[in-house]
Amino acid sequence: MEQLSKKTIVSLRDIFIRFDGEVILNHINLDIHEKEFVTILGPSGCGKTTTLRIIGGFVEPESGDVMFDGKRINGTPPNKRNVNTVFQKYSLFPHLNVFDNVAFGLKLKKIPKAEIKEKVTRMLATVDLKGYEKRSVAKLSGGQQQRVAIARALVCDPEIILLDEPLGALDLKLRKSMQLELKEIQQKTQKTFIYVTHDQEEALTMSDRVIVMNNGVIEQIGTPEDIYNEPVNAFVADFIGEANILNGTMIDDCRIKILGKELECVDKGFGKNTPVDVVIRPEDIEITSPADGQFTGIVQKSTFKGVHYEMSVMCDKCEILIHSTKTAEIGSKIGMRVIPFNIQIMNKLLPFYNNILEVQVKYSDEQENYFQFDLEDESITVKDRYYEQGTNLKITLPPDALSLAGDGVGDLKDLYIESVVYKGEHNEIILESDERKWLMLSDTDEQVATYVPLSFDFSKADFEVINPKREG
Amino acid sequence: MKSRKPSIPYIIWMVVFTMIPIIMIGFTAFTDKQGNFSLNAFTKAFFYTNVFVKSLWIALISTAICLLLAYPLAFLITRMKHSSQNTVIMLLMIPMWMNFLLRIYAWVTLLQKNGPIDMALSMLGIHGSYIGNSAAVVLGMVYEYLPFMVLPIYTVMSKIDNGLIEAAQDLGSNNFAVFKKVIAPLSLPGIISGITMVFVPSASTFLVAQYLGGTDDIMIGDVIDKIFWTDQNTGAAISLILMVLIFVFLVIMNLFGDEEAIA
């Protein structure tokens, strides 16, 4: 509730934008408070950078309002916004030295030379680059260039600093120390930092609040603890930290069935016998003797990670990941327990499991025993089945009847991979075509935000003739 | 390990076709017809001081006009869609596929007495002569060499990272400041190579002035062209002086460029 009392400095209202007909941001709403460090987190292609560029003024939304301090500022060019950006590739001016790069914004403000010099010198000291004034920026290391870029933005004294994956190009060690440094700079300067990253650890480390985005929508906004402990759906749970995400059925309030076992939980309000996604963090699973466990499984792998062991346990056909200070021998049978509080229940990402199509037979051939129908401007052939031309059909395709095809083949082309969630047995992949979403199972890891062709295996499908409505 | 072997053919090429000819020109310039050492050719070359001055002056003006035309054009091209950029560059290049002389003849036809331009302007009541003067020579030069100015500037400008422009805007630059503080200094190398590529050939060109200029508009290239038939020594001396002058010009250009880039 503390958040509510804070002053909102930026707010995005119903922002919608498309590039080349493709929806990048789908009606997003967002409030950012004064002096907070907020991170926009998501996989590449989720729209996080576009969100930042809209705040910076580099991109105009097709519809929706961008508000600064309660004033609508759509159409205001970047140079008139009280915002400065630290760009992904730093974008330092190669023809200027360190001092002149940092002084760039101040010189434009027609500040007296002595004052510029004082401010730049002070800012360079803040970012630990004292004495680098005369160096050429091309000769600096990645970390140093990064700090020049931060100094250049901070010295202008804007209300808001935008940072677009500024640590992406740095090596792990430098990145870690820069994370802490950035957080420190933010606390010291008391500015609003809006930080964009695809690195969940970075987001958890630095942020007061995290905004998780995927496919042009905001999935969840919350403190790092909220996002980690109470993910709203399988996407967020999967994206933040490590998680066991399982298919479950909500039997009733506080009763959940997972892996064939009925357990007590603390969530309510999902209705009766509702399919849900369940997340259990690997560190929340306690290892017991097989007799004491809620579940039993065979240890497949155990790797020592310093603080804990990382174990993979096969529970029937489902793989469970456990982080524990205890370990068990590979091949041995163990029991596992989870307390109700640590079972997090979430609505399914899709409201359906089987993919259902309602189509009309466009062409059929009894001799050759096949028929064709049109789907999203593609003609699709079903072999070894015959229905009369014009028949209305309901085709039920279970997720395992779908597979990703190679380039140039496939029944449907260019489906967008919206999410890939490992459910212990298979990856559950959500695909988006022009008119609908699809659920498929796959054992290979696919890259989200890419485009793939899709094939159907109609031998696994179920066909049902819908009684044709009489016309006229 | 760097191997020098691949560079051997180029070294041979440069020795045979660059070094030896320069030495031969130098030798010819400092000797007389009999092959004895003589400064006679240089004495004769100084008869043409006026032509030198005029040639360099016309080259300088042509280069300046080329720059004034090419710079905004290159800038506008970089602002276009990628496909349009290629089209415009193509259109700029197409006249160069046509023979050099033909293009000059075309201008003669356009500019001559009772030619299309003269006729059109006469109808508007403007009478004048558009050929046989220095302006026509400059026009011809600009027409010939404009693409050589546009291309290097365009190449350098199109490589300026859009992120730098956004960074400048982000830091408070309006369009003018973006241009002045980022685009102009970063496109300087293109300007320098453009100037070099236009000035050098236009200073030593021939035929343009013969066809488009008047009797006074003789260029040093034309002098070399004529004189070599009768007096190779003087021709070589003039060539050598021209080379030195161009070299001095380029050195000055580069000094200027470096200072600008650093400032």
XYZ file of C-alpha atoms in Angstrom:
735
model
C 0.000 0.000 0.000
C 3.018 2.198 0.398
C 3.300 2.337 -3.382
C -0.031 4.103 -3.666
C 1.056 7.039 -1.551
C 3.987 7.720 -3.873
C 3.723 10.324 -6.566
C 3.270 8.964 -10.067
C 5.791 10.524 -12.412
C 5.178 8.673 -15.675
C 2.081 6.893 -16.716
C 1.244 5.059 -19.880
C -2.450 4.788 -20.673
C -3.732 2.146 -23.064
C -0.662 2.280 -25.295
C -1.035 0.472 -28.590
C 1.551 0.261 -31.341
C 2.219 -1.790 -34.451
C 5.262 -2.043 -36.692
C 4.602 -3.343 -40.186
C 1.203 -4.613 -39.143
C 2.562 -6.553 -36.205
C 1.285 -5.629 -32.766
C 4.222 -4.674 -30.555
C 2.391 -3.224 -27.571
C -1.159 -4.343 -27.025
C -2.953 -1.709 -24.916
C -0.582 -1.524 -21.989
C -1.122 0.541 -18.848
C 1.687 1.421 -16.522
C 2.392 3.834 -13.662
C 5.904 4.659 -12.565
C 6.499 6.408 -9.274
C 8.955 9.064 -8.299
C 12.427 7.958 -7.171
C 11.822 4.282 -7.790
C 14.027 1.820 -9.601
C 11.686 -0.055 -11.872
C 12.708 -2.771 -14.283
C 10.866 -3.853 -17.376
C 11.699 -7.513 -17.791
C 10.878 -9.839 -20.645
C 12.289 -11.983 -23.431
C 13.520 -10.310 -26.591
C 10.673 -9.194 -28.768
C 8.258 -8.694 -25.867
C 8.000 -4.934 -26.404
C 10.084 -3.754 -23.468
C 12.473 -1.619 -25.489
C 9.567 -0.105 -27.418
C 7.956 0.839 -24.100
C 11.152 2.597 -23.089
C 11.443 4.358 -26.448
C 7.876 5.613 -26.107
C 8.764 7.156 -22.745
C 11.941 8.610 -24.251
C 9.999 10.114 -27.157
C 11.710 8.168 -29.938
C 8.573 6.269 -30.863
C 5.030 7.591 -30.985
C 2.291 5.150 -29.985
C -0.544 4.623 -32.435
C -3.021 5.231 -29.668
C -2.909 5.827 -25.944
C -1.500 8.565 -23.750
C 1.969 9.155 -22.383
C 1.704 11.285 -19.244
C 4.517 13.027 -17.366
C 3.508 14.526 -14.042
C -0.112 14.269 -15.084
C 0.449 16.147 -18.343
C -0.042 14.450 -21.715
C 3.192 14.665 -23.670
C 2.488 12.653 -26.819
C 4.255 14.358 -29.710
C 6.835 16.126 -27.566
C 10.236 15.406 -29.154
C 12.965 13.706 -27.082
C 14.960 16.921 -26.700
C 12.036 18.600 -24.915
C 11.438 15.763 -22.457
C 12.985 15.830 -19.029
C 14.317 12.325 -19.555
C 17.746 11.011 -20.450
C 18.635 7.637 -21.837
C 21.533 5.269 -21.417
C 21.501 3.408 -24.703
C 22.100 -0.265 -25.252
C 25.211 0.327 -27.332
C 26.128 3.378 -25.231
C 26.047 5.579 -28.364
C 28.952 7.705 -27.220
C 30.056 10.352 -29.706
C 33.218 8.979 -31.304
C 34.455 12.425 -32.337
C 34.382 13.757 -28.793
C 36.516 12.891 -25.775
C 35.146 11.759 -22.422
C 34.702 15.279 -21.088
C 32.912 16.562 -24.185
C 30.668 13.513 -24.306
C 29.535 14.113 -20.751
C 29.301 17.873 -21.294
C 27.208 17.479 -24.468
C 23.828 18.024 -22.844
C 25.023 20.828 -20.567
C 26.555 22.776 -23.458
C 23.209 22.699 -25.225
C 21.622 24.219 -22.156
C 23.967 27.213 -22.450
C 25.333 26.779 -18.961
C 28.487 28.840 -18.188
C 31.712 27.015 -18.984
C 33.035 27.001 -15.443
C 29.833 25.431 -14.184
C 29.922 22.779 -16.919
C 33.465 21.922 -15.979
C 32.585 21.616 -12.327
C 29.513 19.462 -12.969
C 31.251 17.154 -15.429
C 34.237 16.696 -13.132
C 31.948 15.880 -10.223
C 29.895 13.455 -12.305
C 32.975 11.667 -13.630
C 34.093 11.229 -10.030
C 30.688 9.744 -9.176
C 31.105 7.094 -11.849
C 34.757 6.483 -10.913
C 36.279 8.015 -14.018
C 38.245 10.823 -12.444
C 41.134 11.874 -14.647
C 39.688 10.365 -17.831
C 38.465 13.720 -19.183
C 40.814 13.938 -22.141
C 40.654 10.281 -23.197
C 39.123 9.237 -26.453
C 35.958 7.223 -25.861
C 37.010 4.641 -28.453
C 39.956 3.680 -26.256
C 37.866 2.929 -23.148
C 36.840 -0.546 -22.033
C 33.184 -1.616 -22.181
C 32.659 -0.907 -18.497
C 34.233 2.518 -18.763
C 32.193 3.432 -21.842
C 29.162 2.313 -19.925
C 29.967 4.647 -17.088
C 30.572 7.544 -19.464
C 27.112 6.882 -20.913
C 25.589 6.894 -17.427
C 27.454 10.065 -16.488
C 26.326 11.742 -19.716
C 22.689 11.034 -18.878
C 22.904 11.818 -15.157
C 24.773 15.103 -15.507
C 21.761 16.648 -17.259
C 19.856 16.209 -14.002
C 16.688 14.742 -15.547
C 13.801 13.509 -13.448
C 13.945 10.132 -15.128
C 16.772 8.013 -16.452
C 15.964 5.335 -19.004
C 18.385 2.444 -19.296
C 18.087 0.073 -22.235
C 19.931 -3.159 -21.370
C 23.000 -1.104 -20.515
C 24.948 -4.019 -19.076
C 24.281 -6.456 -21.888
C 27.696 -6.119 -23.480
C 29.685 -6.576 -20.289
C 31.142 -9.773 -18.915
C 29.492 -11.438 -15.932
C 31.785 -10.125 -13.219
C 31.692 -6.550 -14.436
C 27.952 -6.813 -14.883
C 27.471 -7.846 -11.269
C 29.538 -4.996 -9.915
C 27.858 -2.507 -12.268
C 24.450 -3.709 -11.052
C 25.318 -2.767 -7.509
C 26.928 0.450 -8.661
C 23.849 1.460 -10.632
C 21.606 0.794 -7.681
C 23.925 2.852 -5.512
C 23.952 5.730 -8.011
C 20.173 5.624 -8.115
C 19.899 5.803 -4.356
C 22.493 8.563 -4.159
C 20.902 10.703 -6.859
C 17.271 9.935 -5.927
C 16.213 9.772 -9.560
C 13.623 7.561 -11.155
C 15.383 4.771 -13.029
C 13.492 2.805 -15.658
C 15.601 -0.145 -16.580
C 15.015 -2.626 -19.391
C 16.534 -6.089 -19.326
C 15.934 -9.700 -20.276
C 18.066 -10.869 -17.357
C 15.797 -11.873 -14.488
C 18.575 -11.926 -11.943
C 19.514 -8.367 -12.818
C 15.885 -7.355 -12.395
C 15.565 -9.014 -8.992
C 18.864 -7.566 -7.737
C 18.283 -3.933 -8.558
C 14.609 -3.177 -8.700
C 12.055 -1.757 -6.341
C 9.437 -3.029 -8.733
C 9.559 -5.380 -11.690
C 7.270 -5.273 -14.701
C 7.196 -8.606 -16.514
C 6.246 -8.334 -20.164
C 5.607 -10.884 -22.875
C 4.273 -10.582 -26.384
C 3.274 -6.934 -26.067
C 1.373 -7.206 -22.805
C 2.277 -6.752 -19.153
C 2.010 -10.101 -17.404
C 2.702 -8.936 -13.874
C 3.865 -5.916 -11.905
C 5.227 -6.310 -8.411
C 8.173 -6.259 -6.057
C 10.894 -8.809 -6.824
C 9.556 -10.917 -3.916
C 5.991 -10.825 -5.275
C 7.084 -11.775 -8.728
C 9.190 -14.648 -7.475
C 6.867 -16.010 -4.805
C 3.497 -15.302 -6.348
C 3.837 -15.477 -10.123
C 0.496 -14.895 -11.815
C 1.024 -17.486 -14.517
C 3.356 -20.145 -15.858
C 5.134 -17.665 -18.101
C 6.204 -15.451 -15.211
C 7.064 -18.443 -13.014
C 9.197 -19.887 -15.771
C 10.882 -16.615 -16.645
C 11.798 -15.645 -13.081
C 14.151 -18.049 -11.398
C 13.933 -21.795 -11.609
C 10.622 -23.500 -11.134
C 8.789 -26.774 -11.417
C 5.708 -25.952 -13.418
C 3.172 -28.760 -13.460
C -0.268 -29.364 -14.812
C -2.747 -29.729 -11.990
C -6.445 -29.821 -11.286
C -8.076 -27.636 -8.666
C -10.448 -30.116 -7.034
C -11.996 -27.517 -4.774
C -10.877 -24.551 -2.693
C -7.583 -25.527 -1.013
C -7.524 -28.958 -2.680
C -5.169 -29.519 -5.600
C -4.368 -32.644 -7.562
C -0.885 -32.874 -9.045
C 1.038 -35.890 -10.301
C -1.948 -38.062 -9.399
C -1.930 -36.996 -5.735
C -4.437 -34.840 -3.958
C -2.802 -32.242 -1.726
C -3.769 -29.397 0.512
C -2.970 -25.883 -0.680
C -3.838 -22.321 0.327
C -5.344 -20.932 -2.884
C -9.061 -20.467 -3.392
C -11.478 -19.233 -5.966
C -10.501 -21.314 -8.978
C -13.785 -23.269 -9.008
C -14.175 -27.032 -8.929
C -12.214 -29.460 -11.112
C -10.514 -26.638 -12.930
C -7.288 -27.345 -14.855
C -4.563 -25.077 -13.511
C -0.819 -24.545 -13.654
C 1.062 -25.201 -10.440
C 4.461 -23.817 -9.575
C 6.720 -25.238 -6.906
C 10.136 -23.658 -6.484
C 12.992 -26.206 -6.369
C 14.114 -24.977 -2.936
C 10.624 -25.544 -1.484
C 10.744 -29.312 -1.925
C 11.870 -31.225 1.144
C 13.590 -34.584 0.724
C 12.230 -37.333 2.967
C 12.256 -41.071 3.163
C 10.051 -42.692 0.501
C 7.487 -43.620 3.163
C 7.110 -40.059 4.477
C 6.918 -38.382 1.070
C 3.833 -37.002 -0.625
C 5.508 -38.120 -3.827
C 8.271 -40.553 -4.542
C 10.790 -40.489 -7.325
C 14.093 -41.819 -8.554
C 17.110 -39.495 -8.426
C 18.474 -38.992 -11.935
C 21.130 -36.376 -11.435
C 22.713 -34.523 -8.550
C 25.104 -31.636 -9.026
C 26.874 -29.803 -6.231
C 26.369 -26.049 -6.650
C 28.210 -24.739 -3.618
C 25.337 -23.683 -1.379
C 23.050 -26.526 -2.404
C 22.699 -29.622 -4.526
C 20.708 -29.410 -7.696
C 18.828 -32.660 -8.212
C 16.695 -33.970 -10.979
C 14.157 -36.533 -9.776
C 11.928 -38.614 -11.996
C 8.483 -38.856 -10.474
C 6.618 -41.274 -12.704
C 7.186 -39.653 -16.127
C 7.653 -36.155 -14.813
C 10.978 -34.515 -14.054
C 11.170 -32.563 -10.793
C 13.960 -30.162 -9.959
C 15.068 -29.895 -6.335
C 17.520 -27.559 -4.641
C 18.502 -28.957 -1.292
C 21.415 -28.973 1.123
C 20.838 -32.713 1.378
C 21.436 -35.059 -1.463
C 20.678 -38.671 -2.298
C 22.452 -41.248 -4.370
C 21.721 -41.364 -8.072
C 19.259 -44.156 -8.784
C 17.896 -44.216 -5.244
C 14.255 -43.728 -4.409
C 13.370 -40.687 -2.330
C 10.249 -39.078 -0.936
C 9.334 -35.436 -1.481
C 7.167 -33.068 0.553
C 5.885 -29.564 -0.073
C 4.028 -27.487 2.500
C 0.679 -26.078 1.291
C 1.944 -22.482 1.439
C 4.631 -23.260 -1.141
C 2.239 -24.608 -3.733
C 1.458 -21.669 -5.976
C -1.646 -22.112 -8.160
C -2.122 -20.152 -11.352
C -4.647 -19.904 -14.109
C -3.638 -21.659 -17.297
C -2.135 -19.458 -19.978
C -4.746 -20.691 -22.438
C -8.415 -21.353 -21.725
C -8.238 -24.619 -23.683
C -6.071 -27.708 -23.874
C -7.073 -29.325 -27.159
C -6.964 -27.171 -30.267
C -10.435 -27.054 -31.765
C -11.171 -25.957 -35.325
C -14.537 -25.519 -36.954
C -14.157 -25.790 -40.705
C -16.067 -26.563 -43.848
C -14.869 -29.151 -46.378
C -13.875 -27.222 -49.457
C -12.965 -30.082 -51.738
C -12.911 -33.836 -51.346
C -12.108 -36.909 -53.376
C -13.707 -40.208 -52.442
C -11.510 -42.276 -54.749
C -8.250 -40.940 -53.407
C -9.765 -40.712 -49.931
C -8.859 -37.225 -48.863
C -10.416 -33.815 -48.297
C -9.320 -30.232 -48.051
C -10.396 -27.217 -46.045
C -9.280 -23.604 -45.829
C -7.691 -22.284 -42.669
C -6.348 -18.741 -42.372
C -5.826 -18.403 -46.140
C -4.044 -21.728 -46.422
C -5.509 -24.824 -47.996
C -5.005 -27.838 -45.751
C -5.242 -31.444 -46.948
C -6.377 -34.293 -44.697
C -5.410 -37.713 -46.044
C -7.142 -41.072 -45.448
C -10.433 -39.465 -44.576
C -13.425 -38.499 -46.643
C -16.274 -36.102 -46.004
C -18.625 -34.741 -48.601
C -17.855 -31.289 -49.916
C -19.581 -28.619 -47.817
C -19.680 -30.709 -44.641
C -19.182 -28.666 -41.488
C -16.609 -30.287 -39.281
C -15.326 -29.832 -35.782
C -11.728 -31.014 -35.647
C -10.130 -31.555 -32.260
C -6.350 -31.539 -32.388
C -4.700 -32.554 -29.121
C -1.412 -30.716 -28.403
C 0.633 -33.729 -29.467
C -0.957 -33.689 -32.943
C 0.919 -30.472 -33.660
C 4.549 -30.337 -34.632
C 6.933 -27.747 -35.904
C 7.809 -28.250 -39.547
C 10.924 -27.344 -41.436
C 11.246 -24.268 -43.578
C 8.987 -24.217 -46.605
C 6.823 -27.144 -45.461
C 4.026 -27.204 -42.925
C 0.308 -26.664 -43.034
C 0.497 -23.163 -41.577
C 3.393 -20.791 -42.026
C 4.973 -18.269 -39.702
C 3.408 -18.904 -36.337
C 4.740 -16.743 -33.565
C 6.105 -18.611 -30.547
C 4.533 -16.817 -27.631
C 5.792 -18.937 -24.782
C 7.657 -22.131 -24.058
C 7.117 -23.641 -20.622
C 8.736 -26.868 -19.469
C 6.155 -28.977 -17.661
C 8.410 -31.765 -16.419
C 7.549 -34.100 -19.294
C 7.396 -31.877 -22.348
C 7.664 -28.271 -23.285
C 4.245 -26.708 -23.641
C 4.477 -24.237 -26.454
C 1.906 -21.557 -27.139
C 1.824 -20.412 -30.733
C -0.051 -17.544 -32.270
C -1.294 -17.538 -35.838
C -3.278 -14.772 -37.519
C -6.600 -15.749 -36.009
C -6.023 -18.046 -33.056
C -3.654 -19.453 -30.485
C -2.407 -23.019 -30.448
C -1.069 -25.296 -27.762
C 1.503 -27.904 -28.683
C 3.911 -30.248 -26.925
C 7.523 -30.525 -27.894
C 10.654 -32.091 -26.527
C 12.928 -29.555 -28.142
C 13.615 -26.112 -26.757
C 12.203 -23.500 -29.052
C 13.125 -19.832 -29.019
C 10.267 -17.535 -28.016
C 9.453 -14.568 -30.232
C 10.532 -16.412 -33.370
C 8.396 -17.611 -36.258
C 7.933 -21.250 -37.173
C 5.835 -23.313 -39.594
C 3.355 -25.772 -38.096
C 2.291 -29.254 -39.241
C -0.767 -31.225 -38.185
C -0.916 -34.962 -37.644
C -4.572 -35.674 -38.447
C -4.270 -39.319 -37.437
C -4.276 -38.070 -33.823
C -7.195 -35.745 -34.451
C -10.831 -36.267 -33.679
C -13.456 -35.377 -36.318
C -17.069 -34.612 -35.653
C -19.669 -33.641 -38.210
C -21.690 -30.650 -37.147
C -25.281 -30.786 -38.347
C -25.559 -28.304 -41.168
C -27.957 -25.496 -40.434
C -30.744 -25.271 -42.941
C -30.507 -22.075 -44.874
C -33.380 -19.813 -45.830
C 51.936 -14.312 -38.916
C 51.635 -11.739 -41.645
C 52.865 -12.931 -44.980
C 54.215 -10.405 -47.410
C 53.936 -12.717 -50.361
C 50.407 -11.779 -51.448
C 51.430 -8.142 -51.744
C 54.238 -8.863 -54.218
C 52.136 -8.478 -57.416
C 50.873 -5.127 -56.184
C 54.343 -3.974 -55.344
C 55.498 -4.923 -58.839
C 52.486 -3.119 -60.296
C 53.227 0.030 -58.332
C 56.887 0.003 -59.229
C 56.229 -0.547 -62.928
C 53.223 1.692 -63.366
C 53.652 4.347 -60.693
C 57.232 4.711 -59.550
C 59.002 4.254 -62.866
C 56.667 6.595 -64.800
C 57.097 9.313 -62.154
C 60.847 8.945 -62.325
C 60.666 9.080 -66.128
C 58.524 12.217 -66.016
C 60.976 13.757 -63.567
C 63.892 12.800 -65.797
C 62.216 14.203 -68.908
C 61.342 17.425 -67.105
C 64.932 18.056 -66.049
C 66.535 17.319 -69.417
C 66.469 18.724 -72.946
C 65.753 16.959 -76.193
C 69.254 15.534 -76.306
C 68.953 14.094 -72.828
C 71.277 16.585 -71.127
C 70.407 18.154 -67.780
C 68.509 21.370 -68.332
C 66.045 23.633 -66.515
C 64.855 24.947 -69.831
C 61.570 23.038 -69.640
C 60.682 24.727 -66.343
C 61.494 28.155 -67.760
C 59.112 27.405 -70.593
C 56.524 26.005 -68.184
C 56.381 29.346 -66.393
C 54.952 30.921 -69.552
C 51.828 29.086 -68.526
C 51.543 30.527 -65.018
C 48.227 32.142 -65.920
C 46.869 28.838 -67.135
C 47.920 27.174 -63.879
C 46.184 29.821 -61.842
C 43.076 29.658 -63.984
C 42.955 25.839 -63.886
C 43.297 25.664 -60.151
C 40.781 28.451 -59.718
C 38.198 26.727 -61.929
C 38.867 23.412 -60.172
C 38.409 25.105 -56.810
C 35.141 26.753 -57.799
C 33.843 23.522 -59.346
C 34.769 21.611 -56.195
C 33.067 24.169 -53.984
C 29.882 24.059 -56.061
C 29.974 20.258 -56.074
C 30.256 20.279 -52.286
C 27.407 22.752 -51.888
C 25.180 20.617 -54.100
C 26.320 17.202 -52.922
C 26.246 17.658 -49.174
C 22.544 18.420 -48.785
C 21.768 15.817 -51.447
C 23.753 13.120 -49.625
C 22.047 14.100 -46.385
C 18.603 13.916 -47.963
C 19.394 10.523 -49.482
C 20.371 9.080 -46.097
C 17.002 10.195 -44.711
C 15.125 8.209 -47.380
C 13.806 4.679 -47.247
C 16.465 2.125 -48.010
C 15.026 1.116 -51.373
C 14.678 4.739 -52.494
C 18.267 5.353 -51.444
C 19.485 2.732 -53.876
C 17.336 4.163 -56.663
C 18.649 7.690 -56.207
C 22.262 6.520 -56.060
C 21.616 4.519 -59.219
C 20.197 7.585 -60.970
C 23.271 9.542 -59.951
C 25.527 6.872 -61.413
C 23.738 6.258 -64.709
C 25.128 9.326 -66.574
C 28.598 8.054 -65.713
C 27.974 4.973 -67.808
C 27.913 7.197 -70.830
C 31.076 8.268 -72.551
C 32.695 11.352 -71.071
C 32.989 13.127 -74.436
C 29.400 12.401 -75.280
C 28.273 14.096 -72.104
C 30.342 17.174 -72.954
C 28.907 17.206 -76.495
C 25.472 17.048 -74.961
C 26.204 20.201 -72.992
C 27.571 21.893 -76.108
C 24.294 21.126 -77.866
C 22.258 22.345 -74.948
C 24.165 25.587 -74.435
C 25.037 26.624 -77.986
C 23.576 29.604 -79.852
C 20.031 28.668 -80.880
C 20.278 25.563 -78.693
C 17.333 24.551 -76.486
C 18.389 26.662 -73.512
C 19.070 29.729 -75.616
C 15.741 29.335 -77.425
C 13.778 28.873 -74.219
C 15.328 31.891 -72.553
C 14.940 33.996 -75.721
C 11.237 33.347 -75.630
C 11.196 34.773 -72.125
C 13.042 37.776 -73.484
C 16.405 36.892 -71.991
C 19.234 37.048 -74.479
C 22.750 35.941 -73.815
C 25.549 33.607 -74.621
C 25.795 30.457 -72.549
C 28.789 28.785 -74.048
C 32.373 29.828 -74.551
C 32.936 31.225 -71.056
C 34.334 30.096 -67.725
C 30.881 29.561 -66.263
C 30.161 26.930 -68.918
C 33.440 25.214 -68.048
C 32.533 25.163 -64.366
C 29.090 23.830 -65.269
C 30.652 21.031 -67.282
C 33.032 20.149 -64.478
C 30.307 20.125 -61.850
C 28.223 17.906 -64.068
C 31.116 15.542 -64.634
C 32.306 15.246 -61.080
C 29.235 15.686 -58.879
C 28.781 11.917 -58.323
C 32.352 11.717 -57.020
C 31.390 14.195 -54.320
C 28.011 12.675 -53.478
C 29.165 9.081 -53.125
C 31.868 9.429 -50.458
C 29.769 11.848 -48.415
C 26.734 9.595 -48.697
C 28.779 6.530 -47.723
C 30.150 8.178 -44.589
C 26.816 9.719 -43.634
C 24.867 6.519 -44.056
C 27.266 4.822 -41.661
C 26.543 7.277 -38.859
C 24.814 5.192 -36.213
C 21.228 6.275 -35.724
C 21.850 5.719 -32.018
C 24.176 8.734 -32.002
C 21.471 10.915 -33.493
C 19.008 9.652 -30.905
C 21.564 10.200 -28.151
C 22.019 13.800 -29.286
C 18.253 14.358 -29.339
C 17.949 12.712 -25.965
C 20.516 15.123 -24.541
C 18.488 18.084 -25.751
C 19.551 18.722 -29.356
C 17.013 20.037 -31.812
C 17.443 19.040 -35.457
C 19.872 21.849 -36.141
C 22.054 20.974 -33.154
C 22.012 17.289 -34.136
C 23.291 18.286 -37.540
C 25.885 20.727 -36.315
C 27.241 18.688 -33.429
C 26.976 15.144 -34.700
C 26.275 14.726 -38.396
C 28.582 17.473 -39.675
C 31.696 16.486 -37.700
C 31.154 12.793 -38.367
C 30.678 13.321 -42.106
C 33.912 15.301 -42.420
C 35.986 12.354 -43.697
C 33.471 11.988 -46.527
C 33.771 15.676 -47.363
C 37.542 15.432 -47.467
C 37.619 12.432 -49.751
C 34.897 14.025 -51.906
C 36.914 17.208 -52.300
C 39.993 15.179 -53.179
C 38.126 13.104 -55.721
C 36.666 16.173 -57.414
C 39.487 18.661 -57.136
C 42.289 16.437 -58.394
C 40.691 15.343 -61.671
C 39.120 18.730 -62.343
C 42.447 20.500 -61.889
C 44.056 18.326 -64.518
C 41.119 17.654 -66.826
C 41.205 18.454 -70.505
C 38.672 18.766 -73.339
C 35.947 20.244 -71.101
C 37.377 23.720 -71.491
C 38.086 23.187 -75.176
C 34.470 22.425 -75.896
C 32.650 24.602 -73.395
C 35.115 27.407 -72.716
C 36.092 30.484 -74.686
C 39.491 31.290 -76.105
C 40.794 32.363 -72.682
C 39.504 29.270 -70.957
C 42.369 27.004 -71.645
C 43.131 24.572 -68.836
C 46.493 23.142 -67.894
C 45.338 19.674 -68.938
C 44.729 20.964 -72.440
C 48.185 22.573 -72.490
C 49.806 19.278 -71.531
C 47.727 17.503 -74.148
C 48.891 19.887 -76.880
C 52.483 20.414 -75.877
C 53.385 16.763 -75.499
C 53.177 16.269 -79.244
C 55.986 18.765 -79.866
C 57.913 19.210 -76.643
C 57.854 16.328 -74.205
C 60.268 18.034 -71.795
C 58.048 21.031 -71.188
C 54.981 18.775 -70.990
C 56.705 16.706 -68.318
C 57.742 19.823 -66.412
C 54.178 21.152 -66.423
C 52.860 17.788 -65.246
C 55.389 17.740 -62.466
C 54.475 21.233 -61.294
C 50.796 20.288 -61.363
C 51.523 17.199 -59.302
C 53.363 19.253 -56.700
C 50.576 21.823 -56.552
C 47.942 19.129 -56.071
C 50.074 17.441 -53.464
C 50.423 20.692 -51.517
C 46.678 21.214 -51.751
C 45.960 17.725 -50.418
C 48.362 18.145 -47.536
C 46.626 21.366 -46.560
C 43.237 19.664 -46.884
C 44.234 16.816 -44.637
C 45.698 19.086 -41.994
C 42.462 21.036 -41.973
C 40.469 17.825 -41.758
C 42.403 16.385 -38.850
C 42.114 19.556 -36.830
C 38.390 19.667 -37.384
C 37.990 16.064 -36.396
C 39.820 16.597 -33.149
C 38.184 19.897 -32.202
